[in-house]
Amino acid sequence: MQDVARPAKGKIALLILLIGGITFLHFLVPTNQHALHIIHIVLRKLYFLPPVIGAAWFGLRGAVYVTLAISILFSFHAILDWPENYMEQANQGGELVSFWVAGLVAGQLFERERSLLKDLVRAHEETLLGLVSALDMKEHSTHLHSQRVRQNTLLLADKFGLDEARKRAIGFGALMHDVGKIAVPDAILLKPDPLTDEEQKVMRNHPSAGYDIVKKIGFLREAAEIVYAHHERFDGCGYLRGLKGGDIPFGARLFAVVDVYDALTSARPYHTPVSHEEALAEIRKESGRHFDPEVVKAFLAISPQELGAD
């Protein structure tokens, strides 16, 4: 989970530097000359920035912590620089209250925005799930295939400590991987017999068709790359572009292992399901050829219970 922690730590460090810089300059600039006093007052107004930034980055809790730190530093200044000037202390006390108002109001607003965005993402996800489930039922007579591969791809992504935004994109890519089959005629898609060379050509174009559909949706652009590359092989013998090794998007390399595992352990018209151990043996055999060896290593560390194996 290091990738998740780094951005937060970086933001905290920037906030500390900003607060420290404002405080240092505020304490440093004297007030015994009119021009310097004006600069001193301007610096004092900069204390409004950290609570708002803390709210934007960390929500209401961040706003409270940052405003508390600002309040302590600001109070020290009011007492030390204006020990007997009660009018000035009262004036700065008013500003102190204003810091809290700015921080708490901003924190509430950003919390509300985050909540609305989460609801919107959930609504998008449910809509996509409904559409993909309909396609699954048409091809596999079950709506669970896309959900399983998405869930297990995210489980595998956890082993690499990916941040939430990247995991979300990978999850959508796994969910939408076969959406291009909408463009495949039913006579080919549902054909129980082996496909002809011409039919194979039509079927193999579904990653491109899926990519064209998904890339038009703004929040799915990264997921579209996974849709486009989900039939590539680590050795470069996949399709459509013959990508090899690290040229294949990482999410597609994760998905490839999960998709084959699900295909092997699920009942399909062309084969009966194999056991968890047999599926793992096949995945080991294809390490370095079909699959990224590092991804295979991480997948083998996942327990059968986590994968939902019987």
Short mmCIF file of C-alpha atoms in Angstrom, two decimals, residues 16-299:
data_model
loop_
_atom_site.label_atom_id
_atom_site.label_comp_id
_atom_site.label_asym_id
_atom_site.label_seq_id
_atom_site.Cartn_x
_atom_site.Cartn_y
_atom_site.Cartn_z
CA ILE A 16 3.83 21.69 6.69
CA LEU A 17 6.22 23.65 4.45
CA LEU A 18 3.51 26.18 3.59
CA ILE A 19 2.48 26.70 7.22
CA GLY A 20 6.11 26.84 8.34
CA GLY A 21 6.99 29.36 5.61
CA ILE A 22 4.07 31.66 6.39
CA THR A 23 4.75 31.47 10.13
CA PHE A 24 8.48 32.12 9.72
CA LEU A 25 7.94 35.19 7.55
CA HIS A 26 5.11 36.41 9.76
CA PHE A 27 7.28 36.25 12.86
CA LEU A 28 10.32 37.60 11.00
CA VAL A 29 8.80 40.77 9.55
CA PRO A 30 8.76 43.55 12.18
CA THR A 31 5.84 45.92 12.73
CA ASN A 32 7.72 49.06 13.82
CA GLN A 33 7.57 50.64 10.33
CA HIS A 34 4.41 51.39 8.39
CA ALA A 35 5.54 49.67 5.16
CA LEU A 36 6.72 46.59 7.05
CA HIS A 37 3.51 46.50 9.04
CA ILE A 38 1.53 46.35 5.77
CA ILE A 39 3.64 43.35 4.65
CA HIS A 40 3.09 41.83 8.10
CA ILE A 41 -0.70 42.13 7.71
CA VAL A 42 -0.61 40.64 4.20
CA LEU A 43 1.36 37.66 5.53
CA ARG A 44 -1.24 37.26 8.26
CA LYS A 45 -3.95 36.87 5.61
CA LEU A 46 -2.02 34.00 4.05
CA TYR A 47 -2.99 31.89 7.06
CA PHE A 48 -6.37 31.46 5.33
CA LEU A 49 -4.73 29.30 2.64
CA PRO A 50 -3.66 26.18 4.61
CA PRO A 51 -7.12 25.41 6.10
CA VAL A 52 -8.74 25.62 2.66
CA ILE A 53 -5.99 23.51 1.05
CA GLY A 54 -6.24 20.99 3.89
CA ALA A 55 -10.00 20.79 3.29
CA ALA A 56 -9.52 20.27 -0.45
CA TRP A 57 -6.97 17.49 0.03
CA PHE A 58 -8.23 15.73 3.16
CA GLY A 59 -11.82 16.85 3.71
CA LEU A 60 -13.30 18.08 6.98
CA ARG A 61 -10.83 16.19 9.17
CA GLY A 62 -7.89 17.71 7.30
CA ALA A 63 -9.38 21.18 7.66
CA VAL A 64 -9.75 20.72 11.44
CA TYR A 65 -6.18 19.51 11.97
CA VAL A 66 -4.66 22.24 9.81
CA THR A 67 -6.76 25.00 11.36
CA LEU A 68 -5.83 23.77 14.83
CA ALA A 69 -2.12 23.99 13.96
CA ILE A 70 -2.64 27.48 12.49
CA SER A 71 -4.55 28.58 15.60
CA ILE A 72 -1.76 27.54 17.96
CA LEU A 73 0.94 29.30 15.92
CA PHE A 74 -1.18 32.39 15.37
CA SER A 75 -2.06 32.63 19.07
CA PHE A 76 1.62 32.49 20.05
CA HIS A 77 2.27 35.38 17.71
CA ALA A 78 -0.59 37.46 19.09
CA ILE A 79 0.64 36.95 22.66
CA LEU A 80 4.37 37.37 22.00
CA ASP A 81 4.30 40.28 19.55
CA TRP A 82 1.42 42.19 21.12
CA PRO A 83 1.72 41.38 24.86
CA GLU A 84 -0.23 44.39 26.14
CA ASN A 85 -2.06 45.58 23.05
CA TYR A 86 -5.46 44.13 23.82
CA MET A 87 -7.13 45.84 20.86
CA GLU A 88 -4.70 44.18 18.44
CA GLN A 89 -5.10 40.86 20.23
CA ALA A 90 -8.88 41.19 19.94
CA ASN A 91 -8.50 41.96 16.22
CA GLN A 92 -6.33 38.89 15.73
CA GLY A 93 -8.79 36.84 17.80
CA GLY A 94 -11.43 37.76 15.21
CA GLU A 95 -9.13 36.59 12.45
CA LEU A 96 -8.58 33.36 14.33
CA VAL A 97 -12.33 32.73 14.31
CA SER A 98 -12.35 33.52 10.58
CA PHE A 99 -9.70 30.82 10.00
CA TRP A 100 -12.01 28.27 11.60
CA VAL A 101 -15.02 29.46 9.59
CA ALA A 102 -13.03 29.24 6.33
CA GLY A 103 -11.62 25.81 7.19
CA LEU A 104 -14.85 24.25 8.44
CA VAL A 105 -17.02 25.62 5.63
CA ALA A 106 -14.49 24.49 3.01
CA GLY A 107 -14.21 21.11 4.72
CA GLN A 108 -17.98 20.61 4.67
CA LEU A 109 -18.21 21.62 1.01
CA PHE A 110 -15.40 19.32 -0.08
CA GLU A 111 -16.85 16.44 1.95
CA ARG A 112 -20.18 16.98 0.21
CA GLU A 113 -18.49 17.09 -3.18
CA ARG A 114 -16.66 13.84 -2.47
CA SER A 115 -19.89 12.19 -1.39
CA LEU A 116 -21.65 13.33 -4.57
CA LEU A 117 -18.75 12.10 -6.72
CA LYS A 118 -18.84 8.71 -4.99
CA ASP A 119 -22.58 8.47 -5.66
CA LEU A 120 -21.99 9.39 -9.30
CA VAL A 121 -19.23 6.79 -9.68
CA ARG A 122 -21.48 4.19 -8.06
CA ALA A 123 -24.30 5.06 -10.46
CA HIS A 124 -21.95 4.77 -13.46
CA GLU A 125 -20.65 1.46 -12.14
CA GLU A 126 -24.14 0.03 -11.68
CA THR A 127 -25.14 1.13 -15.19
CA LEU A 128 -22.05 -0.48 -16.72
CA LEU A 129 -22.57 -3.62 -14.66
CA GLY A 130 -26.13 -3.93 -15.96
CA LEU A 131 -25.03 -3.54 -19.59
CA VAL A 132 -22.13 -6.00 -19.28
CA SER A 133 -24.26 -8.51 -17.40
CA ALA A 134 -26.72 -8.53 -20.31
CA LEU A 135 -23.86 -9.38 -22.69
CA ASP A 136 -22.59 -12.08 -20.31
CA MET A 137 -26.00 -13.71 -20.11
CA LYS A 138 -26.18 -13.74 -23.89
CA GLU A 139 -22.78 -15.41 -24.35
CA HIS A 140 -22.24 -17.39 -21.14
CA SER A 141 -25.82 -17.85 -19.85
CA THR A 142 -24.65 -16.17 -16.64
CA HIS A 143 -24.14 -12.58 -15.51
CA LEU A 144 -21.36 -13.51 -13.10
CA HIS A 145 -18.37 -13.84 -15.45
CA SER A 146 -17.54 -10.13 -15.70
CA GLN A 147 -18.11 -9.61 -11.98
CA ARG A 148 -15.80 -12.51 -11.10
CA VAL A 149 -12.96 -11.42 -13.34
CA ARG A 150 -13.28 -7.85 -12.14
CA GLN A 151 -13.26 -8.88 -8.48
CA ASN A 152 -10.28 -11.20 -8.90
CA THR A 153 -8.35 -8.72 -11.04
CA LEU A 154 -8.74 -6.14 -8.26
CA LEU A 155 -7.66 -8.80 -5.76
CA LEU A 156 -4.52 -9.34 -7.82
CA ALA A 157 -3.97 -5.57 -8.17
CA ASP A 158 -3.93 -5.33 -4.36
CA LYS A 159 -0.82 -7.51 -4.32
CA PHE A 160 1.04 -4.74 -6.17
CA GLY A 161 -0.08 -1.90 -3.86
CA LEU A 162 -1.71 0.15 -6.62
CA ASP A 163 -3.49 3.38 -5.71
CA GLU A 164 -7.28 3.56 -5.73
CA ALA A 165 -7.58 5.56 -8.97
CA ARG A 166 -5.50 3.04 -10.91
CA LYS A 167 -7.33 0.10 -9.35
CA ARG A 168 -10.65 1.66 -10.33
CA ALA A 169 -9.50 1.98 -13.96
CA ILE A 170 -8.25 -1.62 -13.98
CA GLY A 171 -11.53 -2.80 -12.45
CA PHE A 172 -13.56 -1.06 -15.15
CA GLY A 173 -11.25 -2.46 -17.84
CA ALA A 174 -11.80 -5.99 -16.51
CA LEU A 175 -15.55 -5.42 -16.29
CA MET A 176 -15.80 -4.05 -19.84
CA HIS A 177 -13.25 -6.37 -21.50
CA ASP A 178 -15.72 -8.10 -23.83
CA VAL A 179 -18.04 -5.18 -24.57
CA GLY A 180 -16.78 -5.21 -28.17
CA LYS A 181 -18.60 -8.50 -28.71
CA ILE A 182 -21.71 -6.38 -29.14
CA ALA A 183 -20.38 -5.86 -32.67
CA VAL A 184 -19.97 -9.62 -33.30
CA PRO A 185 -22.96 -11.23 -35.09
CA ASP A 186 -24.86 -13.79 -33.00
CA ALA A 187 -24.24 -16.45 -35.65
CA ILE A 188 -20.53 -16.20 -34.80
CA LEU A 189 -20.73 -15.28 -31.11
CA LEU A 190 -23.08 -18.14 -30.21
CA LYS A 191 -21.84 -20.72 -32.71
CA PRO A 192 -21.32 -24.08 -30.91
CA ASP A 193 -18.95 -25.43 -33.58
CA PRO A 194 -15.36 -24.30 -34.27
CA LEU A 195 -15.16 -20.97 -36.08
CA THR A 196 -13.88 -20.69 -39.63
CA ASP A 197 -10.84 -18.53 -40.40
CA GLU A 198 -13.11 -15.75 -41.60
CA GLU A 199 -15.26 -15.99 -38.46
CA GLN A 200 -12.13 -16.00 -36.28
CA LYS A 201 -11.08 -12.76 -37.96
CA VAL A 202 -14.42 -11.16 -37.07
CA MET A 203 -14.27 -12.46 -33.49
CA ARG A 204 -10.69 -11.31 -33.01
CA ASN A 205 -11.69 -7.76 -33.86
CA HIS A 206 -13.79 -7.41 -30.70
CA PRO A 207 -10.99 -5.77 -28.61
CA SER A 208 -10.77 -3.00 -31.22
CA ALA A 209 -14.56 -2.60 -31.31
CA GLY A 210 -14.65 -2.50 -27.51
CA TYR A 211 -11.86 0.08 -27.41
CA ASP A 212 -13.76 2.32 -29.85
CA ILE A 213 -16.82 2.14 -27.59
CA VAL A 214 -15.14 2.61 -24.22
CA LYS A 215 -12.59 5.31 -25.14
CA LYS A 216 -15.43 7.75 -25.90
CA ILE A 217 -16.40 7.75 -22.21
CA GLY A 218 -14.14 10.24 -20.42
CA PHE A 219 -13.67 8.42 -17.10
CA LEU A 220 -13.05 5.09 -18.88
CA ARG A 221 -10.13 6.15 -21.11
CA GLU A 222 -7.53 4.24 -19.09
CA ALA A 223 -9.87 1.25 -18.88
CA ALA A 224 -10.19 1.39 -22.69
CA GLU A 225 -6.48 0.54 -23.03
CA ILE A 226 -7.08 -2.66 -21.04
CA VAL A 227 -10.06 -3.54 -23.24
CA TYR A 228 -7.88 -3.03 -26.33
CA ALA A 229 -4.99 -5.15 -25.00
CA HIS A 230 -6.78 -7.93 -23.11
CA HIS A 231 -5.87 -10.61 -25.68
CA GLU A 232 -2.19 -9.68 -25.96
CA ARG A 233 0.39 -12.21 -24.78
CA PHE A 234 3.57 -11.56 -22.83
CA ASP A 235 5.65 -13.23 -25.57
CA GLY A 236 4.18 -10.98 -28.27
CA CYS A 237 2.07 -13.70 -29.93
CA GLY A 238 -1.30 -12.24 -28.96
CA TYR A 239 -3.67 -9.98 -30.87
CA LEU A 240 -4.53 -7.36 -32.11
CA ARG A 241 -1.23 -5.49 -32.04
CA GLY A 242 1.23 -8.19 -31.02
CA LEU A 243 2.37 -6.22 -27.98
CA LYS A 244 5.13 -7.81 -25.92
CA GLY A 245 6.23 -7.72 -22.26
CA GLY A 246 6.09 -4.29 -20.66
CA ASP A 247 4.47 -2.77 -23.76
CA ILE A 248 1.24 -4.44 -22.65
CA PRO A 249 -0.68 -2.22 -20.18
CA PHE A 250 -0.15 -3.50 -16.65
CA GLY A 251 -3.88 -3.86 -16.04
CA ALA A 252 -4.19 -6.07 -19.13
CA ARG A 253 -1.35 -8.27 -17.84
CA LEU A 254 -3.20 -8.70 -14.55
CA PHE A 255 -6.48 -9.39 -16.29
CA ALA A 256 -4.99 -11.99 -18.65
CA VAL A 257 -4.16 -14.37 -15.79
CA VAL A 258 -7.52 -13.92 -14.08
CA ASP A 259 -9.48 -14.33 -17.31
CA VAL A 260 -7.78 -17.62 -18.20
CA TYR A 261 -8.24 -18.88 -14.64
CA ASP A 262 -11.96 -18.06 -14.80
CA ALA A 263 -12.31 -19.68 -18.23
CA LEU A 264 -10.60 -22.86 -17.04
CA THR A 265 -12.60 -23.19 -13.81
CA SER A 266 -16.01 -22.30 -15.30
CA ALA A 267 -18.34 -24.47 -17.33
CA ARG A 268 -18.26 -23.50 -21.00
CA PRO A 269 -19.93 -25.09 -24.08
CA TYR A 270 -16.51 -26.22 -25.34
CA HIS A 271 -15.09 -27.68 -22.10
CA THR A 272 -15.92 -28.85 -18.60
CA PRO A 273 -14.42 -26.90 -15.67
CA VAL A 274 -11.08 -28.00 -14.22
CA SER A 275 -10.02 -27.88 -10.57
CA HIS A 276 -8.24 -24.97 -8.93
CA GLU A 277 -4.97 -26.93 -8.85
CA GLU A 278 -5.23 -27.88 -12.52
CA ALA A 279 -5.89 -24.27 -13.48
CA LEU A 280 -2.84 -23.12 -11.51
CA ALA A 281 -0.70 -25.75 -13.22
CA GLU A 282 -1.76 -24.39 -16.61
CA ILE A 283 -1.03 -20.81 -15.53
CA ARG A 284 2.44 -21.82 -14.27
CA LYS A 285 3.13 -23.51 -17.62
CA GLU A 286 2.26 -20.31 -19.50
CA SER A 287 4.38 -18.03 -17.29
CA GLY A 288 6.72 -16.02 -19.52
CA ARG A 289 4.77 -17.01 -22.62
CA HIS A 290 1.14 -15.98 -22.21
CA PHE A 291 1.59 -14.30 -18.84
CA ASP A 292 3.89 -11.86 -17.07
CA PRO A 293 5.96 -14.00 -14.64
CA GLU A 294 5.69 -11.40 -11.87
CA VAL A 295 1.91 -11.37 -12.20
CA VAL A 296 1.81 -15.18 -12.15
CA LYS A 297 3.91 -15.19 -8.99
CA ALA A 298 1.49 -12.79 -7.28
CA PHE A 299 -1.55 -14.73 -8.49
#
